[in-house]
Backbone as ProteinMPNN parsed JSONL, in Angstrom:
{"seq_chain_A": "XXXXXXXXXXXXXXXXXXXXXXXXXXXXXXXXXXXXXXXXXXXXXXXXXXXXXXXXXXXXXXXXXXXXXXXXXXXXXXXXXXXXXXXXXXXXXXXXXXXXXXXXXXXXXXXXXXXXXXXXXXXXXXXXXXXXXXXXXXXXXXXXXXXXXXXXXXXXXXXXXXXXXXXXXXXXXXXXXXXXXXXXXXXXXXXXXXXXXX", "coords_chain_A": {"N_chain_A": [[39.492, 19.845, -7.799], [39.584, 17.203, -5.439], [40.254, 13.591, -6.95], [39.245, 11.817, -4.919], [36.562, 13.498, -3.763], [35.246, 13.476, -6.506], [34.713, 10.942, -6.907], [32.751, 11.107, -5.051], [30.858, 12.722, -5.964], [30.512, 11.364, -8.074], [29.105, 9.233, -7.595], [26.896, 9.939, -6.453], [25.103, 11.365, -8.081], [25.038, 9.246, -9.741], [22.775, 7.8, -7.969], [21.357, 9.819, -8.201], [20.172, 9.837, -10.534], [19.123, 7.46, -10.364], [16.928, 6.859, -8.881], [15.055, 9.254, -9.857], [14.814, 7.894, -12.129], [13.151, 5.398, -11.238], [10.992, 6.756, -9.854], [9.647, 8.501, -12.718], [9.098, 6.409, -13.978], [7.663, 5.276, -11.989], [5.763, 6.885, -12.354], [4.603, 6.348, -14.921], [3.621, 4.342, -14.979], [1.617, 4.557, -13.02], [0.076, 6.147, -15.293], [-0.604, 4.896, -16.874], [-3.167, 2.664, -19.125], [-3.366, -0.066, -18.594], [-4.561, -2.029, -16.263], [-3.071, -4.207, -13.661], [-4.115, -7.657, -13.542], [-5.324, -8.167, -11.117], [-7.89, -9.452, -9.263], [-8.836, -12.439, -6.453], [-8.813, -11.482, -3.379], [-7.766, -13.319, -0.409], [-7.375, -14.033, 2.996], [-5.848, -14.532, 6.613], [-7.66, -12.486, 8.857], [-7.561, -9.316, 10.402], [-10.145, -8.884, 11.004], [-11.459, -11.683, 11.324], [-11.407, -14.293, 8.688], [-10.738, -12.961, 5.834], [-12.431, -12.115, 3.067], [-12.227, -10.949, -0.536], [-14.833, -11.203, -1.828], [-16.999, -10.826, 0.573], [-17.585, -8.156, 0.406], [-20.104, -5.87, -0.256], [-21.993, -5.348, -3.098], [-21.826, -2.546, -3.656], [-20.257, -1.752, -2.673], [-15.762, -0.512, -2.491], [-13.177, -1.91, -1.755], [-10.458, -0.273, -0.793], [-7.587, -1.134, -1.217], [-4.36, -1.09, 0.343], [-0.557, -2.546, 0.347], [1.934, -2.923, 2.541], [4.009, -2.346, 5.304], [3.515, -3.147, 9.217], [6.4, -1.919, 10.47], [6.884, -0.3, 8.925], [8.894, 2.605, 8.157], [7.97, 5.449, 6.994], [6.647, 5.54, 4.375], [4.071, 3.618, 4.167], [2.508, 4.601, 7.046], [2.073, 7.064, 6.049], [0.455, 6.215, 3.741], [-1.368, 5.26, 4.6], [-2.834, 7.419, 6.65], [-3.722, 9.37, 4.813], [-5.886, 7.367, 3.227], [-7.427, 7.428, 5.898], [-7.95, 10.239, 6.415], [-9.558, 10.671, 3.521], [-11.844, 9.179, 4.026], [-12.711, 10.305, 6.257], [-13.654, 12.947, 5.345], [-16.092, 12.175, 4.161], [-19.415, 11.312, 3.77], [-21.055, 9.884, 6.538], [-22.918, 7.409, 5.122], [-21.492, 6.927, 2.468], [-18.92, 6.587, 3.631], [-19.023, 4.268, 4.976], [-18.907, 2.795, 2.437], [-16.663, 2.54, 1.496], [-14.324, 0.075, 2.163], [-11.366, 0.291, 4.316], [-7.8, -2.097, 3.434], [-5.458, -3.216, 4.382], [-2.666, -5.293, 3.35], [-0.224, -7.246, 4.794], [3.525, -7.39, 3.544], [5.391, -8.252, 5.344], [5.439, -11.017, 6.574], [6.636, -12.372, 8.601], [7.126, -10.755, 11.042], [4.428, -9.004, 11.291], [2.019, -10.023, 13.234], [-1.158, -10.806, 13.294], [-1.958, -9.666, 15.548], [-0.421, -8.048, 16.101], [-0.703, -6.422, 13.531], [-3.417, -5.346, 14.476], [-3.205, -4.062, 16.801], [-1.196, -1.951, 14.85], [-3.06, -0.566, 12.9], [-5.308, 0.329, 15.195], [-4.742, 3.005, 15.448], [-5.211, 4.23, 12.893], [-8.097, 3.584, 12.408], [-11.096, 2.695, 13.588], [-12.326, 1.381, 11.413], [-10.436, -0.264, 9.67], [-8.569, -3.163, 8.001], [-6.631, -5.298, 8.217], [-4.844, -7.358, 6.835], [-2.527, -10.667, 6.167], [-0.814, -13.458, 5.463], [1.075, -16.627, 4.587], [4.061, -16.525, 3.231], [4.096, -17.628, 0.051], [1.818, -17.488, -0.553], [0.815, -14.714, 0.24], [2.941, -13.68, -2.211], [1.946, -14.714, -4.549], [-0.378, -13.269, -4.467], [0.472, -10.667, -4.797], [1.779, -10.441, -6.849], [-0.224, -10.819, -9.049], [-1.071, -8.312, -8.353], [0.71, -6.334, -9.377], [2.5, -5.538, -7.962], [4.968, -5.174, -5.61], [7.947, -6.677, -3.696], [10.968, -6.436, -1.353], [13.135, -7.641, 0.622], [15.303, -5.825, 2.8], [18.347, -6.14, 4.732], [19.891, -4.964, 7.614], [21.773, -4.981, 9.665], [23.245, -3.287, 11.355], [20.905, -1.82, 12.399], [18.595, -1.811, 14.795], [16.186, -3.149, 13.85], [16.629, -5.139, 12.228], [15.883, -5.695, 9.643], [14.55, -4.051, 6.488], [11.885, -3.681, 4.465], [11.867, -3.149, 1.445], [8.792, -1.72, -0.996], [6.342, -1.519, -3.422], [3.848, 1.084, -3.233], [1.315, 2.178, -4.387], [-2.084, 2.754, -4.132], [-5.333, 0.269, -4.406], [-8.36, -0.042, -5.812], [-10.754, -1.708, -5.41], [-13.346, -4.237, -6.5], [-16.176, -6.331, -4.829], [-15.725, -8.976, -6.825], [-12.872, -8.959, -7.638], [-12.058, -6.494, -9.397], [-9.936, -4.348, -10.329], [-10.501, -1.341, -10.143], [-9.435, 1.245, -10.057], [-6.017, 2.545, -9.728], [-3.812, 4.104, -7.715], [-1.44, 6.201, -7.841], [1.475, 6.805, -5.063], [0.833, 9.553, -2.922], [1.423, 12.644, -0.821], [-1.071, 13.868, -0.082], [-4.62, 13.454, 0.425], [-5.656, 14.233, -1.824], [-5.572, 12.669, -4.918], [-6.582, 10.26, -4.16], [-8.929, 10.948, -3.792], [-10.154, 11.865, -5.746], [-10.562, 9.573, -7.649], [-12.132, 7.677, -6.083], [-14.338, 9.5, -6.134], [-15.01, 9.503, -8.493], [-15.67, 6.613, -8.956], [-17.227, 6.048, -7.313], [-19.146, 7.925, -7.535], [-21.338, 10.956, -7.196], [-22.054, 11.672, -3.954]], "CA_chain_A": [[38.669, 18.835, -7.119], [40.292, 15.777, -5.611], [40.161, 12.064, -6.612], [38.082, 11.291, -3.984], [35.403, 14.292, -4.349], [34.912, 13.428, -8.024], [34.388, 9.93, -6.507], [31.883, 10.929, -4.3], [29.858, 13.21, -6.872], [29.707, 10.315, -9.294], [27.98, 8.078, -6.858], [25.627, 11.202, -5.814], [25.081, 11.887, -9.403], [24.457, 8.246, -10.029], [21.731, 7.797, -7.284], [19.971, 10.651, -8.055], [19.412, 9.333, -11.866], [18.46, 5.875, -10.571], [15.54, 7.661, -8.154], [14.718, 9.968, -10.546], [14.629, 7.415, -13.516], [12.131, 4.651, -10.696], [10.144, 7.268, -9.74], [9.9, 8.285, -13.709], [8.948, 4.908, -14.037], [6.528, 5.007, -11.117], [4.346, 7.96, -12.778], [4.326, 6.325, -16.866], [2.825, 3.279, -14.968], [0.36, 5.065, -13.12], [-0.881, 6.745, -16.037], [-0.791, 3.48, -18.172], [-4.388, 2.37, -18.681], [-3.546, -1.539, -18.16], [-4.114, -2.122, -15.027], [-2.647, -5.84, -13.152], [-4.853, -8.719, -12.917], [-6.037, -8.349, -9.446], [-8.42, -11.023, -8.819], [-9.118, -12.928, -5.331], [-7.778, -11.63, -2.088], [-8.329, -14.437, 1.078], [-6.574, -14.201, 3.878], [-6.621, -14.407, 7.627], [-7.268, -10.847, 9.07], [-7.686, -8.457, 12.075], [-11.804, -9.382, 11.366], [-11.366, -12.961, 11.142], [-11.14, -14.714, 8.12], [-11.023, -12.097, 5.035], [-12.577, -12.192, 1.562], [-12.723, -9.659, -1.501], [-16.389, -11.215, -1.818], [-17.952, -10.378, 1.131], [-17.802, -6.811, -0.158], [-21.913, -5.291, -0.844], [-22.359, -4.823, -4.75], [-22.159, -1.263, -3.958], [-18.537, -1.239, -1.716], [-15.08, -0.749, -3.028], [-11.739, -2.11, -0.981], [-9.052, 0.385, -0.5], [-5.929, -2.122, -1.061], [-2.347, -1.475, 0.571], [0.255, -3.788, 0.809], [2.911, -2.703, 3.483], [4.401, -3.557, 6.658], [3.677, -2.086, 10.413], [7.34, -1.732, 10.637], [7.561, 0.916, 8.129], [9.097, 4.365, 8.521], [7.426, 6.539, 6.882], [5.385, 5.387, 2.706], [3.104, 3.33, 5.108], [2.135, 5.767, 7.558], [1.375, 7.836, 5.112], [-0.731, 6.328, 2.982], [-2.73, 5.036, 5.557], [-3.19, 8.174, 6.677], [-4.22, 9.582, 3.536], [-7.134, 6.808, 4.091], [-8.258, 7.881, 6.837], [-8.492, 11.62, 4.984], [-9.916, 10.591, 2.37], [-12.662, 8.701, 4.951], [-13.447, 10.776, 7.4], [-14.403, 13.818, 4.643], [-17.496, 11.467, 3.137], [-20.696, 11.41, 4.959], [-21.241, 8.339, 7.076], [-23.177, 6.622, 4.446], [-20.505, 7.329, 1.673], [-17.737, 5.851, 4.371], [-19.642, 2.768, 4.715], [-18.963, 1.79, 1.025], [-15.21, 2.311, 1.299], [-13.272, -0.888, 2.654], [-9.754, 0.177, 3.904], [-7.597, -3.141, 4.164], [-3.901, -3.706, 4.203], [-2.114, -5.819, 2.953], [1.133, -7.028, 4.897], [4.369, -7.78, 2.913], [5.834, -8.559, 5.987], [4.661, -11.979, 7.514], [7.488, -12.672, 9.462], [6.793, -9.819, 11.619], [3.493, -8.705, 11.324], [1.26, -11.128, 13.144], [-2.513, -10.25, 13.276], [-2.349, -8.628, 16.511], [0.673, -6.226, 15.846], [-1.686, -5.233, 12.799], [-4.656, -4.848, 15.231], [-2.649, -2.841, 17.264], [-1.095, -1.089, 14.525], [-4.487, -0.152, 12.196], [-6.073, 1.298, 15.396], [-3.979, 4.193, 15.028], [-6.045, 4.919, 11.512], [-9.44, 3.696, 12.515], [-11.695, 1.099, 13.832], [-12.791, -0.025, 10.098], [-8.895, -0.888, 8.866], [-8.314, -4.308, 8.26], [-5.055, -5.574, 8.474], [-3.923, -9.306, 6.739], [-1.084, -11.134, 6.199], [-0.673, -15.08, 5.102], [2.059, -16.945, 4.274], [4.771, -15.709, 2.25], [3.993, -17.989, -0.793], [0.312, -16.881, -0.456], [1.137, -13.078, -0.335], [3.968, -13.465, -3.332], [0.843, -14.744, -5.344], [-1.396, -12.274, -4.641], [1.29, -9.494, -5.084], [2.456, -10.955, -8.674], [-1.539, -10.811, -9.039], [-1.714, -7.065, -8.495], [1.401, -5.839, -9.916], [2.971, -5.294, -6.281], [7.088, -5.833, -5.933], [8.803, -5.965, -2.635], [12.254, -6.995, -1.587], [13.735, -7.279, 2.426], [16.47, -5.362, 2.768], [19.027, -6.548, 5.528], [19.86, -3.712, 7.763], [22.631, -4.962, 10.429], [23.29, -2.298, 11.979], [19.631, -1.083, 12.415], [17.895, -2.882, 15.72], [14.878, -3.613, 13.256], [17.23, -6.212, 11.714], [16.092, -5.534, 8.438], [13.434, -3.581, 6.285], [11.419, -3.46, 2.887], [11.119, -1.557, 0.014], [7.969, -2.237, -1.564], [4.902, -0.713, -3.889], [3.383, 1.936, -2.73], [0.069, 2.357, -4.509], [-3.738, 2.238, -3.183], [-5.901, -0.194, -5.506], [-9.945, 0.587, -5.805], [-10.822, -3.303, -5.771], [-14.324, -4.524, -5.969], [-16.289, -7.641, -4.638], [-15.363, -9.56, -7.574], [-11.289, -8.414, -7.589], [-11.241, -6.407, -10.503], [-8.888, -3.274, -10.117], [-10.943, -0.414, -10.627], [-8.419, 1.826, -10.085], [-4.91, 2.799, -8.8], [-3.897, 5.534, -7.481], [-0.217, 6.405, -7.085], [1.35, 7.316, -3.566], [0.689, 10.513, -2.723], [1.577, 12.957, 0.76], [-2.547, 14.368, 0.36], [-5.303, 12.774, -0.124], [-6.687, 14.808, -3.078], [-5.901, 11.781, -5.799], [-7.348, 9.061, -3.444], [-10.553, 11.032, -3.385], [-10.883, 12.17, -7.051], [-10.65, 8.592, -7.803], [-13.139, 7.56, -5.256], [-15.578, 9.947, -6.499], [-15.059, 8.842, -9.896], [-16.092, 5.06, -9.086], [-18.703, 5.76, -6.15], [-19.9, 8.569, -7.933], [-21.834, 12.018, -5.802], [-22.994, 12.124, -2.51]], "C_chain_A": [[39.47, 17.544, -7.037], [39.5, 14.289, -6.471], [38.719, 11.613, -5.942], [36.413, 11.757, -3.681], [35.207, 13.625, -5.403], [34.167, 11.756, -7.618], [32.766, 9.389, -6.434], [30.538, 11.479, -4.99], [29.439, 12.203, -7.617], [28.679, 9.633, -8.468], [26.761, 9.0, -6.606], [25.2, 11.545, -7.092], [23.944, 10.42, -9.688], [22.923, 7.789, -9.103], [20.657, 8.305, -7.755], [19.223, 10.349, -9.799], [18.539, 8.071, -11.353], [16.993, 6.075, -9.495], [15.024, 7.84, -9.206], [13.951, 8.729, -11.526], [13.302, 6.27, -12.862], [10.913, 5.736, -10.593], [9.283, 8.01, -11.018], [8.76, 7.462, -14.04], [7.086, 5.011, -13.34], [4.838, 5.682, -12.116], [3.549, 7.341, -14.0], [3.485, 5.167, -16.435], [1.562, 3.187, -14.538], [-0.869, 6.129, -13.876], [-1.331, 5.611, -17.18], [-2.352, 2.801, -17.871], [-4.636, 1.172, -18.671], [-3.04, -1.302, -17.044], [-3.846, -3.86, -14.976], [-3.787, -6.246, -13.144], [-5.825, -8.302, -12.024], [-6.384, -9.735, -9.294], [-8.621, -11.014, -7.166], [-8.354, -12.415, -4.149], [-8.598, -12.634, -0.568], [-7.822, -14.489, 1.715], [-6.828, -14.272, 5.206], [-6.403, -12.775, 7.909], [-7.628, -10.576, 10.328], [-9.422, -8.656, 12.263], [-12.113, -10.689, 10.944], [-10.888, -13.027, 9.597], [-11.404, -13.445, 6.804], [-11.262, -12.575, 3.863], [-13.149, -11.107, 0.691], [-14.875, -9.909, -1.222], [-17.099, -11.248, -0.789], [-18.047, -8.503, 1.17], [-19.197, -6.505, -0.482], [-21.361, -5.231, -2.126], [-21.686, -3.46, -5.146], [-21.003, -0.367, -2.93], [-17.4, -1.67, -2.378], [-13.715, -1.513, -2.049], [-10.88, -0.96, -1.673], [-7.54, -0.155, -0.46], [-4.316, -1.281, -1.177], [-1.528, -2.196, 0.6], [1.38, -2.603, 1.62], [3.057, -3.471, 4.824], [3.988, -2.401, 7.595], [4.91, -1.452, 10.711], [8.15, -0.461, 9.79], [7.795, 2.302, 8.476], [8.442, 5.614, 8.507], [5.774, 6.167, 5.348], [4.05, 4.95, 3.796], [2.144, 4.127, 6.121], [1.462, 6.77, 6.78], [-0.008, 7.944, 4.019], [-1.634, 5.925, 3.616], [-3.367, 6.195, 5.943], [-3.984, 8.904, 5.703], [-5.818, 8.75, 3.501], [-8.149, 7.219, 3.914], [-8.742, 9.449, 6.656], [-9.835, 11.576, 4.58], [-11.471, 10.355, 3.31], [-13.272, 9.841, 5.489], [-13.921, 11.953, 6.486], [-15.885, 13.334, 3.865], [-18.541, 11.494, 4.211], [-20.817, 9.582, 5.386], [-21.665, 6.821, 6.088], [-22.105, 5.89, 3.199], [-19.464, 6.224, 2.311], [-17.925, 4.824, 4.919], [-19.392, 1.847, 3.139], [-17.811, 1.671, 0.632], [-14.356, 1.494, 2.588], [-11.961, -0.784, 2.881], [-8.759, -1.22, 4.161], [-5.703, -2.891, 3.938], [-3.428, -4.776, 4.371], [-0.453, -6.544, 3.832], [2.243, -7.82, 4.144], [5.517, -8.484, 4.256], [5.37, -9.832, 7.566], [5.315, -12.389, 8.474], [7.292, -11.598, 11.195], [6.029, -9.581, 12.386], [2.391, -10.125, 11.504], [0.206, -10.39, 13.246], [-3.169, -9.511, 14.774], [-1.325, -7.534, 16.763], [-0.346, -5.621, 14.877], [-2.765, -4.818, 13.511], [-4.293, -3.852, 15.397], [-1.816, -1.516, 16.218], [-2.056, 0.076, 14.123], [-4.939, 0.798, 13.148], [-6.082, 2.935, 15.704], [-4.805, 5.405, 13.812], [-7.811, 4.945, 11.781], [-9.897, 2.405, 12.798], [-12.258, -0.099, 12.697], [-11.577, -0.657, 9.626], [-8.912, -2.33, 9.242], [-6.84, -4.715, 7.583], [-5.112, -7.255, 8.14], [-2.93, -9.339, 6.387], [-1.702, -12.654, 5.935], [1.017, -15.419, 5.201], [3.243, -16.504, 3.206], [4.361, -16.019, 0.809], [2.575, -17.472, -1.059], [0.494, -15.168, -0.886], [2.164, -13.115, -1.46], [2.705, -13.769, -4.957], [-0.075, -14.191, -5.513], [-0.454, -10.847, -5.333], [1.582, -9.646, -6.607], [1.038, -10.334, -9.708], [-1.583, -8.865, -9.681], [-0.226, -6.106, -8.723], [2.383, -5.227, -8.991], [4.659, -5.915, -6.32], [6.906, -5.25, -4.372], [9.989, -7.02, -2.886], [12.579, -6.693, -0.205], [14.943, -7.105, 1.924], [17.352, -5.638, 4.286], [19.544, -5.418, 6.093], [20.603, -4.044, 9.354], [22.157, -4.269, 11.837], [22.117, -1.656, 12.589], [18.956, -1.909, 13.686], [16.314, -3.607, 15.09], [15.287, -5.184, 12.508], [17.155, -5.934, 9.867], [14.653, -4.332, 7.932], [12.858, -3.855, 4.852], [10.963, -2.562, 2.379], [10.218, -2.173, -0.777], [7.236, -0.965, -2.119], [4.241, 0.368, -3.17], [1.64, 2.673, -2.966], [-1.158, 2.151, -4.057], [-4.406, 1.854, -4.696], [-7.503, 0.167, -5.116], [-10.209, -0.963, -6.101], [-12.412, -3.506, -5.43], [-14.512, -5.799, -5.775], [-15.647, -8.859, -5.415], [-13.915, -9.526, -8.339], [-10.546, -7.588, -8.793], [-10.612, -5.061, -9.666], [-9.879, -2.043, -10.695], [-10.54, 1.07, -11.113], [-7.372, 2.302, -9.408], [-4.493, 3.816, -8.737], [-2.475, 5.421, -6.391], [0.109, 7.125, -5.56], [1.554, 9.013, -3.737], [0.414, 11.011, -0.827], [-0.121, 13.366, 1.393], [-3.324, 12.853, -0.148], [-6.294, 13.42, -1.434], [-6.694, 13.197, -4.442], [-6.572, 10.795, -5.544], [-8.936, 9.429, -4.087], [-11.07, 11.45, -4.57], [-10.953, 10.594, -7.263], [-11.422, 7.878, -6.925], [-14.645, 7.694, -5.607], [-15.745, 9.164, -8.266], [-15.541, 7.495, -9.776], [-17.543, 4.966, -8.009], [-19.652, 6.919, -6.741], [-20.307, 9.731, -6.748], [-22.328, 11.372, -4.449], [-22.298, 11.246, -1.578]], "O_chain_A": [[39.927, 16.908, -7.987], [38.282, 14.118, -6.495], [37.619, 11.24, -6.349], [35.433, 11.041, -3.473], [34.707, 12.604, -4.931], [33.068, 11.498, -8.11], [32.032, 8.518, -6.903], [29.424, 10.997, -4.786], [28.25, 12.023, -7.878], [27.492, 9.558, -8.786], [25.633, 8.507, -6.608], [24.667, 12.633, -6.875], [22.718, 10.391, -9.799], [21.974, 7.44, -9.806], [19.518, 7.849, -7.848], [18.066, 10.599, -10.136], [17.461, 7.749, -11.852], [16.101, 5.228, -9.546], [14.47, 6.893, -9.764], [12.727, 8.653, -11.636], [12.389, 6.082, -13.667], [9.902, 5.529, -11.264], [8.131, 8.261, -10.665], [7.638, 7.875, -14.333], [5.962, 4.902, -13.829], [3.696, 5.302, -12.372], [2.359, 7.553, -14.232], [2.624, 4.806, -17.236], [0.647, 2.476, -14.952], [-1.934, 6.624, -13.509], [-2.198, 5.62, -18.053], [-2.73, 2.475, -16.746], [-5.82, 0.838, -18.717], [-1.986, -0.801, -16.653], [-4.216, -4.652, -15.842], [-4.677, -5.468, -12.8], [-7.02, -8.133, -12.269], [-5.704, -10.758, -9.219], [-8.602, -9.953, -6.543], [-7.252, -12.915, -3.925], [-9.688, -12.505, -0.011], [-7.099, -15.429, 1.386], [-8.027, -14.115, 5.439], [-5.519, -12.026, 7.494], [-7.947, -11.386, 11.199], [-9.964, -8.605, 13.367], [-13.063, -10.83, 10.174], [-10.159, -12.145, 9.142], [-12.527, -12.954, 6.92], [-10.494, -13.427, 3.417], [-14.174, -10.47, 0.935], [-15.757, -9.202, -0.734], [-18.17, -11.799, -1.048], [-18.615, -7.849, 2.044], [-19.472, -7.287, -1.392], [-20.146, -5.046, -2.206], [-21.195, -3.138, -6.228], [-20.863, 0.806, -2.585], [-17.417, -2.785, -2.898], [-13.823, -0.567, -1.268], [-10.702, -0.827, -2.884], [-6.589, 0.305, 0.172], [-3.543, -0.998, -2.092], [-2.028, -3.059, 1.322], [1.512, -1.475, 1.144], [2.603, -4.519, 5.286], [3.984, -1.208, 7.293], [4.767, -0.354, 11.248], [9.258, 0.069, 9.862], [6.966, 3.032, 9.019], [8.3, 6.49, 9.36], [4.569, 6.42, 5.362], [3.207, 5.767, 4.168], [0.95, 4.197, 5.826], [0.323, 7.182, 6.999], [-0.841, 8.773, 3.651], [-2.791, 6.178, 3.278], [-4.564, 6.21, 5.653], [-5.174, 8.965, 6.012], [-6.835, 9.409, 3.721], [-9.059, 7.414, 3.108], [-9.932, 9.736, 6.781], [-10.854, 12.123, 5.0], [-12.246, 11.311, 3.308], [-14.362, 10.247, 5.087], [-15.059, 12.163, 6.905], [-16.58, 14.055, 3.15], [-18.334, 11.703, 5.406], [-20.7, 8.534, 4.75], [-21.156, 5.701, 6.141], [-21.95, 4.681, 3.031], [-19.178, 5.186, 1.713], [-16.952, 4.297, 5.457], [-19.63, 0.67, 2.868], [-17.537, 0.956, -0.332], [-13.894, 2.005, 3.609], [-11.174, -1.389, 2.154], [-8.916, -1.582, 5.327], [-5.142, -2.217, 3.074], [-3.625, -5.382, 5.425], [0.554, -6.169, 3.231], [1.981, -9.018, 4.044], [6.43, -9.223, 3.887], [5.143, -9.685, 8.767], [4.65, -12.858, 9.398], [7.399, -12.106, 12.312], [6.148, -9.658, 13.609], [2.016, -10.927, 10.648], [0.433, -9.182, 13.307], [-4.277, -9.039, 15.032], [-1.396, -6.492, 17.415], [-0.868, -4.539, 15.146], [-3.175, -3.719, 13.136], [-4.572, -2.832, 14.766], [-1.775, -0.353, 16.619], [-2.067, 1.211, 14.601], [-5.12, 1.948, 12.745], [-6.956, 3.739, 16.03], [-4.946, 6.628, 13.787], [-8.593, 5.857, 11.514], [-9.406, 1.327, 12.462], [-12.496, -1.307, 12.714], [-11.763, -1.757, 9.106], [-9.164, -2.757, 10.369], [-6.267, -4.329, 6.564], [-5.351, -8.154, 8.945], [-2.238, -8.338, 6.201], [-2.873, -12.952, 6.17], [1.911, -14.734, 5.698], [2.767, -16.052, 2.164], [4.199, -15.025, 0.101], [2.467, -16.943, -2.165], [0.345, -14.611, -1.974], [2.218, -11.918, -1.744], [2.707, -13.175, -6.035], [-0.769, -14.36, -6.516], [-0.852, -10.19, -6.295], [1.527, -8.686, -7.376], [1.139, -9.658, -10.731], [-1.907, -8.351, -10.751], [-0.213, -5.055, -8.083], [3.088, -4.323, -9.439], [5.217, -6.828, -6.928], [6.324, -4.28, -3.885], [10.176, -7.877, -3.75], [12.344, -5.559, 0.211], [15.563, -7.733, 1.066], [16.682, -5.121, 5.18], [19.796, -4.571, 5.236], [20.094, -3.436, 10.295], [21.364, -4.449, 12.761], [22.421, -0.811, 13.431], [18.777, -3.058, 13.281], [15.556, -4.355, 15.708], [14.503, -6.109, 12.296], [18.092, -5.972, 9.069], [13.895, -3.852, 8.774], [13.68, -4.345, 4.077], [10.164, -1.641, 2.546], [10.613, -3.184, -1.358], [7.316, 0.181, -1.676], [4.322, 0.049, -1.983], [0.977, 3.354, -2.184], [-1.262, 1.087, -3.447], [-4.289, 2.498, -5.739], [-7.715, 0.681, -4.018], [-9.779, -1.374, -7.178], [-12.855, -3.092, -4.359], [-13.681, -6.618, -6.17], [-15.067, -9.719, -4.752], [-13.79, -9.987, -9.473], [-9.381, -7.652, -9.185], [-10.853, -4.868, -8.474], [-9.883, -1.944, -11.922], [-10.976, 1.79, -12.012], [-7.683, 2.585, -8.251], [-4.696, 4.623, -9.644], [-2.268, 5.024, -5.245], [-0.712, 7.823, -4.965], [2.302, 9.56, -4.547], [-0.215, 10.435, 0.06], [-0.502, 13.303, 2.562], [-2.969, 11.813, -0.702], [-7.407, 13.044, -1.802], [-7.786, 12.75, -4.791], [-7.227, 10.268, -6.443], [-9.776, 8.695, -4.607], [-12.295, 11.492, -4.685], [-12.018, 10.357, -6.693], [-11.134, 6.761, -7.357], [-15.615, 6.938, -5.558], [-16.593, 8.458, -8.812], [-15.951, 7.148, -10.883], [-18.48, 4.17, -7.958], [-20.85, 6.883, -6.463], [-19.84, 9.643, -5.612], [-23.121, 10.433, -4.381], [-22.627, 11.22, -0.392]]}, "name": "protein", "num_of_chains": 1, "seq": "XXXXXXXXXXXXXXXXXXXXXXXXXXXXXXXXXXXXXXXXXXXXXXXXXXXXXXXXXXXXXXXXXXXXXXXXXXXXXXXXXXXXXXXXXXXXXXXXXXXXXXXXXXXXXXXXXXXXXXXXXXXXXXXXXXXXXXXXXXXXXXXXXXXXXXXXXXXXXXXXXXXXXXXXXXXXXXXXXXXXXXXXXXXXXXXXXXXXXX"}
């Protein structure tokens, strides 16, 4: 094996520990039974002005943070959702709030999220603020991103961020989180678990 192979394995070697060892990571935190803060979300949104507390008593928020610009985590878990949604009976899917979150304000103004959301459904609500505004809510709910610069790419750049869905009620506590996943089976055991039958 040359030099240059041996090179190329280490780095391929090294990657796949530093995945391995985040994602690792990802699982020990979503089984850890402190959850973040949470607290207050206020922002402007795709249904005017947004607040955790105009939530009923008896409705949870669905919290994402991502960007429209994303490839693929995004997409996904929205989807997932809308899953999770459309299997509950009308009444049921009245008490679940999906909203997202965007990490990307530069971007994402409130009518790219219109237009993105209606992709998932006419209830998705889509905000965004200021960066210093979203870095305080994110710190809030245990949320990390980071823009990645991406040249070469006509998007200019992208982010890697969080990936989890939070169970948030009127009053912002965290009821529960629920790592990313390609189904929606964990969304919806965790669902039932806080809204209870029917």
């Amino acid at each position: 094996m040359t030099r240059r192979w041996r090179n190329v394995m280490g780095v391929g070697v090294a990657v796949l520990l530093a995945v391995g060892g985040l994602w690792a990571y990802q699982q020990q935190v979503g089984r850890d039974a402190g959850l973040p803060a949470g607290g207050p979300i206020e922002l402007p949104s795709t249904a005017g002005h947004f607040s955790l507390t105009q939530l009923e008593d008896d409705q949870l928020a669905v919290v994402f943070f991502g960007y429209t610009w994303c490839p693929d985590v995004c997409p996904m878990s929205l989807a997932v959702v809308r899953q999770a949604r459309q299997r509950m009976s009308p009444e049921r899917r009245e008490r679940v709030v999906p909203l997202m979150v965007s990490v990307d304000p530069e971007r994402d103004t409130l009518a790219r999220l219109e237009e993105y959301l209606a992709y998932f459904g006419e209830d998705f609500i889509g905000a965004t603020g200021s960066q210093a505004r979203l870095e305080e809510i994110a710190e809030r709910y245990g949320v990390v991103w980071r823009r990645v610069e991406t040249p070469e790419s006509a998007m200019d750049y992208t982010v890697d961020h969080s990936a989890s869905l939070y169970l948030v009620d009127r009053d912002g506590e965290i009821r529960r989180r629920v790592l990313h996943s390609p189904t929606p089976g964990p969304l919806e055991a965790a669902l039932e678990a806080e809204l209870g039958e029917g």
